[in-house]
Amino acid sequence: MKEHGKFAPLFFVGPHIILFIVFILIPSIYGIYASFTNWNLIGSPEWVGLDNYKTILADTDSTFYSQFFNGMLNTLIFVGLSVPLMIIIPLMIAVALEHKEVKFTSLFQTLIYIPGLVSISAAALIWSLIFNKQLGVVNNMFGSEHVWAATQPYAWITIIVITVWAGIGGNMIIYRAGINGVSKDLYESAEIDGAGPIRKFWNVTLPSIKFPLIYTMVMTTAGAFNVFAQPLMMTDGGPRQSTTVLMMYIRDLAFSHGESIAGVASAMAVMLGLVLLVISAIQYYIMNKNATT
Amino acid sequence: MRKALMAMLTLVAVLLVACGGNDENTIQFWTPLTGDDGAYMDQLVEDYNATEPEIEVKHIITSDMYTKMYTVLNSGNGIPDLSIIHADRVPSFVNQDLLKPMTEIMEAQPELNADNYIEEAWSAGEVDGTQFTIPLDIHGSAMYYNQDLLEKYGVEHWLDDNVVTFDEMLSLQGQLEEGDYVLNDALLSWVLLAQIQNLGGDIQENGEPAVNTDAMRESIEAVKELADAGLMTPYGEDGYLMFQSGNVLFSTDGTWSSTGHAQVEDLNFGVTNIYAFEPDTFHNRSSAHLFAMLTNEERSEEKEQGIADFLEFVRANSIEWAEAGQIVASQDVIESPDYENYMQSFFTSSQEQEESLHIYTYEHYPYVQEAMDNYVADLVHGEMDIDTGLEEMQKFVEDKVAEGSLDMENTELLDEDELEEELSEE
């Protein structure tokens, strides 16, 4: 029995720990190591110290410098545009579905959730046809004359539209679960105190679902920083590399034409990871601070 | 309990090891042939296995093949016995010692020799006098025309000499109905690579990448003139689709597209060369699918014999491959009467045509093409200044070459053994 007690926890966490070590921890450490090397994925990596970081952060003449900063800028634009929408829209839908007079809530919930289950590549093909100048609904029905994928700001709009379309369902489910957990008493007492719907939302709903909010905000931001498929499929990074996000440069450097430049790619990935880490930490800090006051 | 834990760990270990299994009695054959191409290759392999060879071939399609190759080469585990690589990979693979020469294969099947293949495809696998690959096909740029539109504008005679020139196309300026275009901008970088050949230029100079050159500028400016004249499908629009919907006279895409165009109802089309400056100097930028063996000491002699037998079978029977729209490399196939039924037989119909197929074999060609793919559409459509674009492209390739090719000067901090030690510690 004593034996049992000792090993049981290990048995339960074991599989996860093993998978975590094999598929996340070791690759991450190796990735960080690779960022200090010159490596083509085949030979032995050559240690070059901080050279890769110097190149992407300080060597203003280098292609990799401009790729890194252009990629980072575009990634930040994407995060800045998509994350607020991915939080606010699902929250509004979740609140709206709580209204007493809304019928078929499960149906709406399902309809909004389904796009998230469609493979992003398949979805991107459909959406690029919707925005296609000759065949697309957008141009033919609404009389738009733009080549969406090749003109700004329309290129960004197509990317944001598909992202929001595919992404709001997941967050909405979390918010609905959170709102369902809020005690009805709170709403009733708020009503007795004369609070209207908006007041109830700000003073009852929002404070009560703080933790789902922190969670979705951090996860959505992390996901947005790793954006890759939408711009690749919708605009291929154009026009003039204005929608080429950092992950696209990283992938092109490591796994595209010609000999791999995995060292610089890893350095870019590490920098992306650091930015993400800092931003997530700040988010946690701000939200937690608010949660305790 | 401890036993259960051990059992679980063992199971995980077994599962991980099982992924890299290597069978003595099958030839593991990797290709990057997704879509229809893969199905045609499957058929070829199936036909070969039906002849009951001693060692069967197992065709494995991997969409991310080159990345996976790097992985298995690195681990030394699960290296395929045979694979298909693109012509532009040969120089760098050979430089990195990743390919085994075909010498023994050619000895085992003497018909696998230069005389039996299209010259350009064969020589794409030759580095410093050693043959590293056996070709399957040539595929590359092709220009499709819309017969009905040619008649509508009365310009069928452009095709008389099999070469449409810039001047001929420019003559239609201002005469097109709204929504019609003379040409699209599909595979634009390949078209420009052909023009560079037409102008006698190159993408390298003494082994150094040369992108910012007069030939490149002249090529881009010439194509830009077509775009400026309103003859080219507009920036960012799907010119391939516009050709298929019958609004474009010429589509500059690939040999393989013929199967796609053929599926479009009422599209009356044919194939010709990529447009050129002069009718007597024309090129079509090409690549090739080549059979190659990655370096692997565990490959047995029996397997090599099996590979030779398979390649000989493909040489004799690859008419199937013509279905995929590719220019088959085997002379036996392209000289067979059946091959004439395929549209791409145009490109091997004469000595002159065969010579128009140009494969770039410069070591850093992939970087050059990547740069062109990133920039040329912006340059041709006037979205970006040509001088700036050329400078950035040149810089792009130079930076990649500097980073990508491992120069041994950087190893002063650690030599290779130390590195290996460090890696094993991790």
Coordinates of C-alpha atoms in Angstrom, one line a residue, chain A residues 3-4 7-8 10-11 14-15 18-19 22-23 26 29-30 33 37-49 51-52 55 61-64 67 129 132-135 147 149-151 238-241 251-261 264, chain B residues 1-2 4-5 8-9 12 16 64 67 70-71 73-74 89 92 96 98 234-238 241-242 363-364 366-367 369-370 373-375 378 383-385 392 395-397 399-408 410-411 413-414 416 419-420 422-423 426:
Chain A
E3 CA 4.5 1.5 -2.6
H4 CA 1.2 2.3 -4.2
F7 CA 4.2 5.8 -7.3
A8 CA 0.6 6.6 -8.1
L10 CA 4.1 9.5 -11.0
F11 CA 2.0 7.1 -12.9
G14 CA 4.2 10.3 -16.2
P15 CA 2.7 10.2 -19.7
I18 CA 7.4 12.2 -21.0
L19 CA 5.5 13.7 -23.9
V22 CA 10.2 14.7 -25.7
F23 CA 8.1 17.1 -27.8
I26 CA 14.1 19.1 -25.6
I29 CA 16.3 23.8 -25.5
Y30 CA 17.7 22.6 -28.8
Y33 CA 21.0 26.2 -28.6
T37 CA 24.9 28.5 -34.0
N38 CA 25.3 28.5 -37.7
W39 CA 23.4 25.4 -38.9
N40 CA 22.0 24.0 -42.1
L41 CA 20.0 21.2 -40.4
I42 CA 22.4 18.6 -41.8
G43 CA 25.9 19.1 -40.6
S44 CA 27.0 19.8 -37.1
P45 CA 25.9 23.2 -35.8
E46 CA 28.8 25.7 -35.6
W47 CA 28.9 27.8 -32.4
V48 CA 28.8 31.5 -33.4
G49 CA 27.8 33.0 -30.1
D51 CA 26.3 36.6 -34.0
N52 CA 22.8 35.7 -35.1
T55 CA 22.6 40.3 -37.2
D61 CA 22.2 46.4 -43.7
S62 CA 21.3 42.8 -43.4
T63 CA 18.3 41.3 -45.1
F64 CA 17.6 39.3 -41.9
Q67 CA 13.0 40.7 -42.3
L129 CA -12.8 32.7 -53.3
N132 CA -11.8 36.9 -55.4
K133 CA -12.3 39.9 -57.7
Q134 CA -13.9 37.9 -60.6
L135 CA -15.8 35.2 -58.7
V147 CA -8.3 43.4 -55.5
A149 CA -5.4 40.4 -51.3
A150 CA -3.2 42.9 -53.1
T151 CA -4.2 46.2 -51.7
G238 CA 1.7 40.6 -49.9
P239 CA 1.4 43.3 -51.1
R240 CA 5.0 44.2 -50.8
Q241 CA 5.6 42.0 -47.8
R251 CA 9.8 29.1 -41.8
D252 CA 11.2 30.4 -45.0
L253 CA 14.7 30.6 -43.5
A254 CA 14.6 27.2 -42.0
F255 CA 12.6 25.1 -44.3
S256 CA 12.3 26.6 -47.7
H257 CA 14.3 26.9 -50.9
G258 CA 17.9 26.1 -50.8
E259 CA 20.1 25.4 -47.9
S260 CA 18.5 25.9 -44.5
I261 CA 19.5 28.9 -42.4
V264 CA 19.1 32.8 -37.8
Chain B
M1 CA 3.6 -0.6 -9.6
R2 CA 7.2 -0.2 -10.5
A4 CA 3.8 -1.0 -14.6
L5 CA 5.8 2.1 -14.8
M8 CA 4.8 2.1 -19.8
L9 CA 8.2 3.6 -20.4
V12 CA 6.8 4.6 -25.2
L16 CA 9.3 5.9 -30.8
D64 CA 7.5 18.3 -46.7
T67 CA 12.6 18.9 -44.3
Y70 CA 17.2 16.7 -43.2
T71 CA 15.7 15.0 -40.2
L73 CA 20.0 12.4 -42.5
N74 CA 20.7 14.0 -39.1
R89 CA 18.7 20.8 -55.2
S92 CA 24.0 21.9 -52.9
Q96 CA 27.1 18.6 -48.7
L98 CA 24.3 13.9 -49.3
P234 CA -3.7 43.5 -63.1
Y235 CA -1.6 43.3 -60.0
G236 CA -2.8 40.7 -57.5
E237 CA -5.5 39.3 -59.7
D238 CA -5.7 35.6 -60.4
L241 CA -8.1 31.8 -63.4
M242 CA -8.7 34.6 -65.9
E363 CA 24.4 26.2 -56.6
H364 CA 22.5 29.1 -55.1
P366 CA 17.0 28.3 -55.0
Y367 CA 17.9 31.6 -53.2
Q369 CA 14.4 32.2 -57.3
E370 CA 13.1 32.9 -53.8
D373 CA 9.3 35.2 -56.2
N374 CA 9.3 37.8 -53.5
Y375 CA 10.0 40.9 -55.6
D378 CA 5.9 44.2 -57.4
E383 CA 4.5 48.8 -57.2
M384 CA 8.2 49.2 -56.4
D385 CA 11.0 51.1 -58.0
E392 CA 17.3 44.4 -52.3
K395 CA 21.3 41.8 -51.0
F396 CA 18.7 39.2 -50.1
V397 CA 20.6 36.5 -52.0
D399 CA 22.9 37.5 -47.2
K400 CA 21.4 34.1 -47.6
V401 CA 24.4 32.7 -49.3
A402 CA 26.6 34.1 -46.5
E403 CA 24.5 32.6 -43.8
G404 CA 23.5 29.4 -45.6
S405 CA 26.8 28.0 -46.7
L406 CA 28.8 26.9 -43.8
D407 CA 32.2 28.4 -43.9
M408 CA 34.6 26.7 -41.7
N410 CA 33.5 30.3 -37.9
T411 CA 34.5 27.2 -36.0
L413 CA 35.4 28.5 -30.7
L414 CA 34.6 24.8 -30.9
E416 CA 33.5 19.4 -34.4
L419 CA 30.4 20.1 -30.5
E420 CA 29.4 16.5 -30.7
E422 CA 28.2 19.0 -26.1
L423 CA 25.3 17.8 -28.1
E426 CA 22.1 17.6 -24.0

